[in-house]
mmCIF file of C-alpha atoms in Angstrom:
data_model
loop_
_atom_site.group_PDB
_atom_site.id
_atom_site.type_symbol
_atom_site.label_atom_id
_atom_site.label_comp_id
_atom_site.label_asym_id
_atom_site.label_seq_id
_atom_site.Cartn_x
_atom_site.Cartn_y
_atom_site.Cartn_z
ATOM 1 C CA SER A 262 -37.458 64.471 26.724
ATOM 2 C CA ASN A 263 -40.472 63.118 24.827
ATOM 3 C CA VAL A 264 -42.036 61.688 27.965
ATOM 4 C CA LYS A 265 -41.926 65.009 29.785
ATOM 5 C CA GLY A 266 -44.523 66.765 27.626
ATOM 6 C CA SER A 267 -46.803 63.842 26.853
ATOM 7 C CA ASP A 268 -50.198 62.845 28.252
ATOM 8 C CA GLY A 269 -50.043 59.088 28.062
ATOM 9 C CA ILE A 270 -48.226 55.952 26.979
ATOM 10 C CA SER A 271 -48.974 53.327 24.330
ATOM 11 C CA ILE A 272 -47.798 49.768 24.999
ATOM 12 C CA GLY A 273 -47.576 47.236 22.156
ATOM 13 C CA SER A 274 -49.257 43.854 22.375
ATOM 14 C CA LYS A 275 -45.920 42.003 22.267
ATOM 15 C CA VAL A 276 -44.491 43.740 25.347
ATOM 16 C CA SER A 277 -44.137 41.226 28.189
ATOM 17 C CA ALA A 278 -46.594 41.679 31.054
ATOM 18 C CA HIS A 279 -43.884 42.078 33.698
ATOM 19 C CA VAL A 280 -42.400 45.033 31.784
ATOM 20 C CA ILE A 281 -45.618 47.068 31.776
ATOM 21 C CA PRO A 282 -45.412 48.277 35.451
ATOM 22 C CA VAL A 283 -41.818 49.330 34.830
ATOM 23 C CA LEU A 284 -42.886 51.419 31.840
ATOM 24 C CA ILE A 285 -45.734 52.997 33.790
ATOM 25 C CA LEU A 286 -43.446 53.965 36.698
ATOM 26 C CA TYR A 287 -40.840 55.359 34.307
ATOM 27 C CA PHE A 288 -43.513 57.479 32.617
ATOM 28 C CA ALA A 289 -44.847 58.713 35.958
ATOM 29 C CA LYS A 290 -41.381 59.751 37.127
ATOM 30 C CA HIS A 291 -40.291 61.549 33.995
ATOM 31 C CA SER A 292 -43.602 63.108 32.985
ATOM 32 C CA GLY A 293 -44.259 64.508 36.442
ATOM 33 C CA ARG A 294 -47.809 63.123 36.349
ATOM 34 C CA ASN A 295 -49.601 60.746 38.653
ATOM 35 C CA SER A 296 -52.679 60.502 36.419
ATOM 36 C CA PHE A 297 -52.435 59.628 32.714
ATOM 37 C CA LEU A 298 -53.750 57.381 29.966
ATOM 38 C CA VAL A 299 -52.382 53.954 29.062
ATOM 39 C CA LEU A 300 -53.304 52.301 25.776
ATOM 40 C CA GLU A 301 -52.499 48.572 25.849
ATOM 41 C CA GLU A 302 -53.088 46.942 22.467
ATOM 42 C CA ASN A 303 -54.630 43.724 23.776
ATOM 43 C CA GLU A 304 -56.705 45.164 26.601
ATOM 44 C CA GLY A 305 -57.732 48.695 25.567
ATOM 45 C CA LEU A 306 -57.514 52.202 27.038
ATOM 46 C CA PHE A 307 -57.093 52.836 30.770
ATOM 47 C CA LYS A 308 -56.793 55.860 32.997
ATOM 48 C CA ILE A 309 -54.026 55.216 35.513
ATOM 49 C CA LEU A 310 -53.796 56.959 38.885
ATOM 50 C CA LEU A 311 -50.586 56.407 40.853
ATOM 51 C CA LYS A 312 -50.742 57.070 44.549
ATOM 52 C CA ASP A 313 -47.978 56.646 47.126
ATOM 53 C CA TYR A 314 -46.063 54.149 45.050
ATOM 54 C CA LYS A 315 -42.684 52.856 46.172
ATOM 55 C CA GLU A 316 -39.999 50.958 44.365
ATOM 56 C CA LYS A 317 -39.371 47.551 45.791
ATOM 57 C CA ILE A 318 -36.394 45.359 45.012
ATOM 58 C CA ILE A 319 -37.081 41.635 45.261
ATOM 59 C CA GLU A 320 -34.074 39.413 45.701
ATOM 60 C CA ALA A 321 -34.185 36.253 43.653
ATOM 61 C CA LYS A 322 -31.919 33.655 42.176
ATOM 62 C CA VAL A 323 -31.473 34.205 38.484
ATOM 63 C CA GLY A 324 -30.486 31.401 36.137
ATOM 64 C CA ILE A 325 -29.292 31.773 32.578
ATOM 65 C CA SER A 326 -31.415 29.961 30.037
ATOM 66 C CA SER A 327 -29.871 27.449 27.728
ATOM 67 C CA PRO A 328 -28.689 28.927 24.403
ATOM 68 C CA LYS A 329 -31.190 26.548 22.826
ATOM 69 C CA PHE A 330 -34.075 27.877 24.911
ATOM 70 C CA GLY A 331 -35.849 29.485 21.958
ATOM 71 C CA TYR A 332 -35.365 26.419 19.802
ATOM 72 C CA GLU A 333 -36.504 24.030 22.525
ATOM 73 C CA GLN A 334 -39.581 26.057 23.457
ATOM 74 C CA ARG A 335 -40.789 27.081 20.048
ATOM 75 C CA LEU A 336 -38.838 25.896 17.035
ATOM 76 C CA LYS A 337 -38.353 22.281 18.057
ATOM 77 C CA PRO A 338 -42.051 21.510 18.666
ATOM 78 C CA ILE A 339 -42.915 23.289 15.416
ATOM 79 C CA SER A 340 -40.186 21.373 13.608
ATOM 80 C CA GLU A 341 -41.499 18.069 14.901
ATOM 81 C CA HIS A 342 -45.078 18.958 13.976
ATOM 82 C CA LEU A 343 -44.227 20.197 10.475
ATOM 83 C CA SER A 344 -41.209 17.930 9.840
ATOM 84 C CA LEU A 345 -39.128 21.058 9.277
ATOM 85 C CA GLU A 346 -35.866 19.188 9.723
ATOM 86 C CA LYS A 347 -36.750 17.015 6.751
ATOM 87 C CA LEU A 348 -37.963 19.980 4.704
ATOM 88 C CA ARG A 349 -34.733 21.883 5.331
ATOM 89 C CA GLU A 350 -32.845 19.098 3.580
ATOM 90 C CA CYS A 351 -34.879 19.499 0.373
ATOM 91 C CA LYS A 352 -33.684 21.342 -2.724
ATOM 92 C CA ILE A 353 -36.306 23.042 -4.883
ATOM 93 C CA ALA A 354 -35.916 24.532 -8.364
ATOM 94 C CA LEU A 355 -38.513 27.217 -9.066
ATOM 95 C CA PHE A 356 -38.796 28.292 -12.701
ATOM 96 C CA GLY A 357 -40.282 31.758 -13.078
ATOM 97 C CA ALA A 358 -39.745 34.837 -10.885
ATOM 98 C CA GLY A 359 -42.723 36.903 -11.944
ATOM 99 C CA PHE A 360 -46.277 37.467 -10.733
ATOM 100 C CA LEU A 361 -46.798 33.905 -9.537
ATOM 101 C CA GLY A 362 -43.198 32.805 -8.977
ATOM 102 C CA THR A 363 -42.383 35.527 -6.447
ATOM 103 C CA GLN A 364 -45.352 34.570 -4.281
ATOM 104 C CA ILE A 365 -44.411 30.900 -4.459
ATOM 105 C CA ALA A 366 -40.772 31.629 -3.592
ATOM 106 C CA GLY A 367 -41.827 33.636 -0.533
ATOM 107 C CA ALA A 368 -44.049 30.811 0.697
ATOM 108 C CA LEU A 369 -41.389 28.134 0.120
ATOM 109 C CA ALA A 370 -38.635 30.116 1.849
ATOM 110 C CA LYS A 371 -40.337 29.669 5.222
ATOM 111 C CA TYR A 372 -39.837 25.908 5.113
ATOM 112 C CA PHE A 373 -37.246 24.611 2.658
ATOM 113 C CA GLY A 374 -33.460 24.710 2.914
ATOM 114 C CA GLU A 375 -32.290 25.438 -0.639
ATOM 115 C CA ILE A 376 -34.196 27.113 -3.453
ATOM 116 C CA ALA A 377 -32.905 27.847 -6.953
ATOM 117 C CA VAL A 378 -34.915 30.504 -8.801
ATOM 118 C CA VAL A 379 -34.584 30.431 -12.596
ATOM 119 C CA ASP A 380 -35.663 33.265 -14.910
ATOM 120 C CA ASP A 381 -34.100 35.390 -17.640
ATOM 121 C CA ASP A 382 -35.981 38.660 -17.067
ATOM 122 C CA PHE A 383 -35.073 41.962 -15.384
ATOM 123 C CA VAL A 384 -37.133 44.008 -12.924
ATOM 124 C CA GLY A 385 -39.091 46.777 -14.655
ATOM 125 C CA TYR A 386 -41.249 49.602 -13.362
ATOM 126 C CA GLU A 387 -44.321 47.616 -14.407
ATOM 127 C CA ASN A 388 -43.390 44.905 -11.896
ATOM 128 C CA ILE A 389 -43.375 47.176 -8.835
ATOM 129 C CA GLY A 390 -46.419 46.687 -6.637
ATOM 130 C CA TYR A 391 -47.661 43.791 -8.790
ATOM 131 C CA GLN A 392 -44.917 41.215 -8.488
ATOM 132 C CA GLU A 393 -44.106 40.493 -4.852
ATOM 133 C CA TYR A 394 -40.840 41.676 -3.207
ATOM 134 C CA TYR A 395 -39.605 43.944 -6.018
ATOM 135 C CA THR A 396 -39.084 47.619 -5.145
ATOM 136 C CA LEU A 397 -37.971 50.725 -7.047
ATOM 137 C CA GLU A 398 -34.389 50.053 -5.980
ATOM 138 C CA ASP A 399 -34.510 46.751 -7.901
ATOM 139 C CA VAL A 400 -35.396 48.249 -11.304
ATOM 140 C CA ASP A 401 -33.013 46.955 -14.027
ATOM 141 C CA MET A 402 -31.693 44.223 -11.709
ATOM 142 C CA GLU A 403 -31.953 40.570 -12.669
ATOM 143 C CA LYS A 404 -35.169 39.294 -11.132
ATOM 144 C CA VAL A 405 -33.579 36.121 -9.798
ATOM 145 C CA HIS A 406 -30.903 38.029 -7.891
ATOM 146 C CA ALA A 407 -33.233 40.734 -6.545
ATOM 147 C CA LEU A 408 -35.678 38.081 -5.307
ATOM 148 C CA SER A 409 -32.964 35.840 -3.852
ATOM 149 C CA LYS A 410 -31.408 38.703 -1.916
ATOM 150 C CA LYS A 411 -34.752 39.774 -0.435
ATOM 151 C CA LEU A 412 -35.727 36.294 0.674
ATOM 152 C CA GLU A 413 -32.335 35.482 2.218
ATOM 153 C CA ASN A 414 -32.586 38.680 4.276
ATOM 154 C CA MET A 415 -36.107 37.778 5.406
ATOM 155 C CA HIS A 416 -35.417 34.059 5.968
ATOM 156 C CA PRO A 417 -31.742 33.521 6.895
ATOM 157 C CA GLN A 418 -32.285 29.773 7.234
ATOM 158 C CA VAL A 419 -32.803 29.346 3.470
ATOM 159 C CA LYS A 420 -30.085 29.374 0.846
ATOM 160 C CA MET A 421 -31.222 31.036 -2.369
ATOM 161 C CA TYR A 422 -29.603 30.610 -5.780
ATOM 162 C CA GLY A 423 -30.489 33.039 -8.559
ATOM 163 C CA ILE A 424 -29.891 31.588 -12.022
ATOM 164 C CA ARG A 425 -30.595 33.821 -15.010
ATOM 165 C CA THR A 426 -31.083 31.616 -18.037
ATOM 166 C CA HIS A 427 -33.642 31.114 -20.775
ATOM 167 C CA VAL A 428 -35.947 28.097 -20.848
ATOM 168 C CA PRO A 429 -36.848 27.314 -24.467
ATOM 169 C CA ASN A 430 -40.043 25.772 -25.790
ATOM 170 C CA PHE A 431 -40.251 21.997 -25.401
ATOM 171 C CA ASP A 432 -39.726 21.367 -29.127
ATOM 172 C CA GLU A 433 -36.442 23.345 -29.186
ATOM 173 C CA GLY A 434 -34.429 20.821 -27.214
ATOM 174 C CA LEU A 435 -33.308 20.531 -23.593
ATOM 175 C CA PRO A 436 -30.375 22.830 -22.704
ATOM 176 C CA LYS A 437 -27.581 21.378 -20.595
ATOM 177 C CA VAL A 438 -27.996 24.014 -17.867
ATOM 178 C CA ILE A 439 -31.689 23.103 -17.443
ATOM 179 C CA GLU A 440 -30.795 19.436 -17.188
ATOM 180 C CA GLU A 441 -28.202 20.180 -14.490
ATOM 181 C CA ILE A 442 -30.674 22.238 -12.443
ATOM 182 C CA VAL A 443 -33.305 19.483 -12.641
ATOM 183 C CA LYS A 444 -30.753 16.819 -11.691
ATOM 184 C CA TRP A 445 -29.714 18.936 -8.660
ATOM 185 C CA ALA A 446 -33.232 19.583 -7.359
ATOM 186 C CA ASP A 447 -35.509 17.249 -5.456
ATOM 187 C CA TYR A 448 -38.672 19.027 -6.660
ATOM 188 C CA ILE A 449 -39.394 21.192 -9.684
ATOM 189 C CA ILE A 450 -41.982 23.998 -9.744
ATOM 190 C CA THR A 451 -42.959 25.926 -12.870
ATOM 191 C CA SER A 452 -44.803 29.259 -12.991
ATOM 192 C CA PHE A 453 -44.149 30.636 -16.486
ATOM 193 C CA ASP A 454 -46.783 32.630 -18.382
ATOM 194 C CA THR A 455 -47.089 30.086 -21.189
ATOM 195 C CA ILE A 456 -47.295 26.306 -21.301
ATOM 196 C CA ASN A 457 -44.515 25.547 -23.816
ATOM 197 C CA PRO A 458 -41.447 26.283 -21.621
ATOM 198 C CA ARG A 459 -43.198 24.498 -18.776
ATOM 199 C CA LEU A 460 -43.391 21.424 -20.982
ATOM 200 C CA THR A 461 -39.616 21.675 -21.387
ATOM 201 C CA LEU A 462 -39.391 21.070 -17.654
ATOM 202 C CA GLN A 463 -41.833 18.167 -18.057
ATOM 203 C CA VAL A 464 -39.394 16.577 -20.497
ATOM 204 C CA ALA A 465 -36.512 17.053 -18.038
ATOM 205 C CA CYS A 466 -38.515 15.755 -15.069
ATOM 206 C CA SER A 467 -39.590 12.705 -17.043
ATOM 207 C CA LYS A 468 -35.994 12.042 -18.014
ATOM 208 C CA TYR A 469 -34.650 12.276 -14.462
ATOM 209 C CA SER A 470 -37.752 11.059 -12.553
ATOM 210 C CA LYS A 471 -38.297 14.257 -10.591
ATOM 211 C CA PRO A 472 -41.700 15.422 -9.226
ATOM 212 C CA LEU A 473 -43.121 18.400 -11.107
ATOM 213 C CA ILE A 474 -45.609 20.929 -9.746
ATOM 214 C CA ASP A 475 -46.948 23.266 -12.408
ATOM 215 C CA ALA A 476 -49.004 26.414 -11.823
ATOM 216 C CA GLY A 477 -50.784 28.721 -14.230
ATOM 217 C CA VAL A 478 -53.238 31.579 -13.781
ATOM 218 C CA GLY A 479 -55.980 33.377 -15.630
ATOM 219 C CA ILE A 480 -57.556 36.682 -14.641
ATOM 220 C CA HIS A 481 -59.482 35.365 -11.619
ATOM 221 C CA ASP A 482 -58.576 31.683 -11.679
ATOM 222 C CA GLY A 483 -55.615 29.373 -11.382
ATOM 223 C CA THR A 484 -54.688 25.728 -11.839
ATOM 224 C CA ILE A 485 -52.080 23.596 -10.106
ATOM 225 C CA ARG A 486 -50.994 20.351 -11.770
ATOM 226 C CA VAL A 487 -48.875 17.685 -10.116
ATOM 227 C CA TRP A 488 -46.901 15.079 -12.018
ATOM 228 C CA LEU A 489 -45.151 12.357 -10.051
ATOM 229 C CA PRO A 490 -42.661 9.995 -11.728
ATOM 230 C CA GLU A 491 -44.146 6.903 -10.089
ATOM 231 C CA THR A 492 -47.620 7.513 -11.535
ATOM 232 C CA ASN A 493 -48.947 6.715 -14.987
ATOM 233 C CA TYR A 494 -50.618 10.078 -15.501
ATOM 234 C CA SER A 495 -49.933 11.949 -18.696
ATOM 235 C CA CYS A 496 -47.842 15.131 -18.823
ATOM 236 C CA ILE A 497 -49.027 18.473 -17.445
ATOM 237 C CA GLY A 498 -50.162 19.693 -20.855
ATOM 238 C CA CYS A 499 -52.246 16.663 -21.808
ATOM 239 C CA HIS A 500 -53.514 16.039 -18.294
ATOM 240 C CA ALA A 501 -54.556 19.658 -17.919
ATOM 241 C CA TYR A 502 -56.545 20.002 -21.096
ATOM 242 C CA GLY A 503 -57.358 16.474 -22.196
ATOM 243 C CA ILE A 504 -56.163 17.115 -25.752
ATOM 244 C CA LYS A 505 -53.058 16.186 -27.682
ATOM 245 C CA SER A 506 -51.840 19.698 -28.490
ATOM 246 C CA ALA A 507 -50.657 22.104 -25.804
ATOM 247 C CA PRO A 508 -52.414 25.483 -26.075
ATOM 248 C CA SER A 509 -50.657 28.609 -24.889
ATOM 249 C CA ARG A 510 -52.282 31.345 -22.842
ATOM 250 C CA THR A 511 -50.536 34.515 -21.696
ATOM 251 C CA VAL A 512 -52.272 36.709 -19.107
ATOM 252 C CA TYR A 513 -50.763 39.980 -17.863
ATOM 253 C CA SER A 514 -53.631 41.290 -15.758
ATOM 254 C CA SER A 515 -54.378 38.616 -13.186
ATOM 255 C CA ASP A 516 -55.992 39.459 -9.878
ATOM 256 C CA PRO A 517 -53.095 39.598 -7.337
ATOM 257 C CA ALA A 518 -55.202 37.583 -4.912
ATOM 258 C CA ILE A 519 -55.033 34.476 -7.112
ATOM 259 C CA ALA A 520 -51.251 34.229 -6.674
ATOM 260 C CA GLU A 521 -51.684 34.660 -2.928
ATOM 261 C CA GLN A 522 -54.056 31.673 -2.933
ATOM 262 C CA ILE A 523 -51.914 29.413 -5.106
ATOM 263 C CA ALA A 524 -48.539 29.931 -3.373
ATOM 264 C CA PRO A 525 -49.408 28.344 0.011
ATOM 265 C CA ILE A 526 -51.208 25.448 -1.697
ATOM 266 C CA ILE A 527 -48.101 24.643 -3.725
ATOM 267 C CA THR A 528 -46.032 24.805 -0.534
ATOM 268 C CA GLU A 529 -48.396 22.350 1.155
ATOM 269 C CA ILE A 530 -48.194 20.026 -1.858
ATOM 270 C CA CYS A 531 -44.383 20.023 -1.589
ATOM 271 C CA LYS A 532 -44.574 19.258 2.123
ATOM 272 C CA LYS A 533 -46.995 16.380 1.522
ATOM 273 C CA ILE A 534 -44.788 14.852 -1.170
ATOM 274 C CA VAL A 535 -41.764 15.058 1.158
ATOM 275 C CA LYS A 536 -43.720 13.245 3.869
ATOM 276 C CA GLY A 537 -44.959 10.613 1.415
ATOM 277 C CA GLU A 538 -48.593 11.677 1.639
ATOM 278 C CA LYS A 539 -51.036 11.473 -1.263
ATOM 279 C CA VAL A 540 -51.619 14.652 -3.274
ATOM 280 C CA ASP A 541 -54.201 15.648 -5.851
ATOM 281 C CA ASN A 542 -53.154 15.581 -9.490
ATOM 282 C CA ARG A 543 -54.912 18.829 -10.254
ATOM 283 C CA ILE A 544 -56.450 21.689 -8.270
ATOM 284 C CA ASP A 545 -58.563 24.430 -9.889
ATOM 285 C CA ILE A 546 -59.185 27.666 -7.993
ATOM 286 C CA ASP A 547 -61.698 30.315 -9.070
ATOM 287 C CA LEU A 548 -62.038 33.532 -7.085
ATOM 288 C CA LYS A 549 -65.203 34.609 -8.897
ATOM 289 C CA ASP A 550 -67.328 31.914 -7.291
ATOM 290 C CA PHE A 551 -64.928 31.015 -4.425
ATOM 291 C CA SER A 552 -64.611 27.481 -5.739
ATOM 292 C CA VAL A 553 -61.831 24.926 -5.372
ATOM 293 C CA LYS A 554 -62.028 21.735 -7.425
ATOM 294 C CA ARG A 555 -59.712 18.808 -6.826
ATOM 295 C CA TYR A 556 -58.988 15.930 -9.160
ATOM 296 C CA ASN A 557 -57.305 12.613 -8.352
#
């Protein structure tokens, strides 16, 4: 009924080429027109004139593709190139499900098999539109469960675990639940607002010899710190600032673009560590002057 009164047809760029003539003929038949406009997203706008067309049936032998056709043609080559099979076996514990943590979780979910997200906060109206993946329907929900549900729906290949628990400051002791999460994970990522609870994870990672990737942001800048158990580098607090005490900085008005820059870099760092490749110990990113500084 819609075709009958229309003047043309729009064909999306993902429509297979062999389907396009079928769509054009269908439109011609049901619109009663032999001259009309076709907008094809890749090629542009055309005026089509149909004249004395006939349907023709071509007999051919049709074979059914293997159920693994999609995997063989696309996923398998990608898997081999990116070592996805190996990444799917990895377990990651991400601490923090806020401004930075949500972006990191979304980037990791495309590659890794199991991700535990740890946070003790709830979704508020102030998070909508600023912290990735949260919507109005999520208000008052636990952040870890709202985020886990969204990412499992978007990436069915990943198993998400939402764990709502508090991570204390490093001088308040190491809770048993935090120890168990660190023992379970292959890689630990921290994205809290302040340095002190992140140092709690440093203590746990040092105790159980687990790689730690730490991220923090300012208004226009961000820093990624990597601590590997086999190296002799100092902890993320000392290595980051070069002083004995660990300063604390809380920023609630960061440029959203800085999280979008940091998340894929952290994902690449995880992939490199899995593959045994060398990674930088620290990466500083500044959007104001478009600079990236790397330290070994």
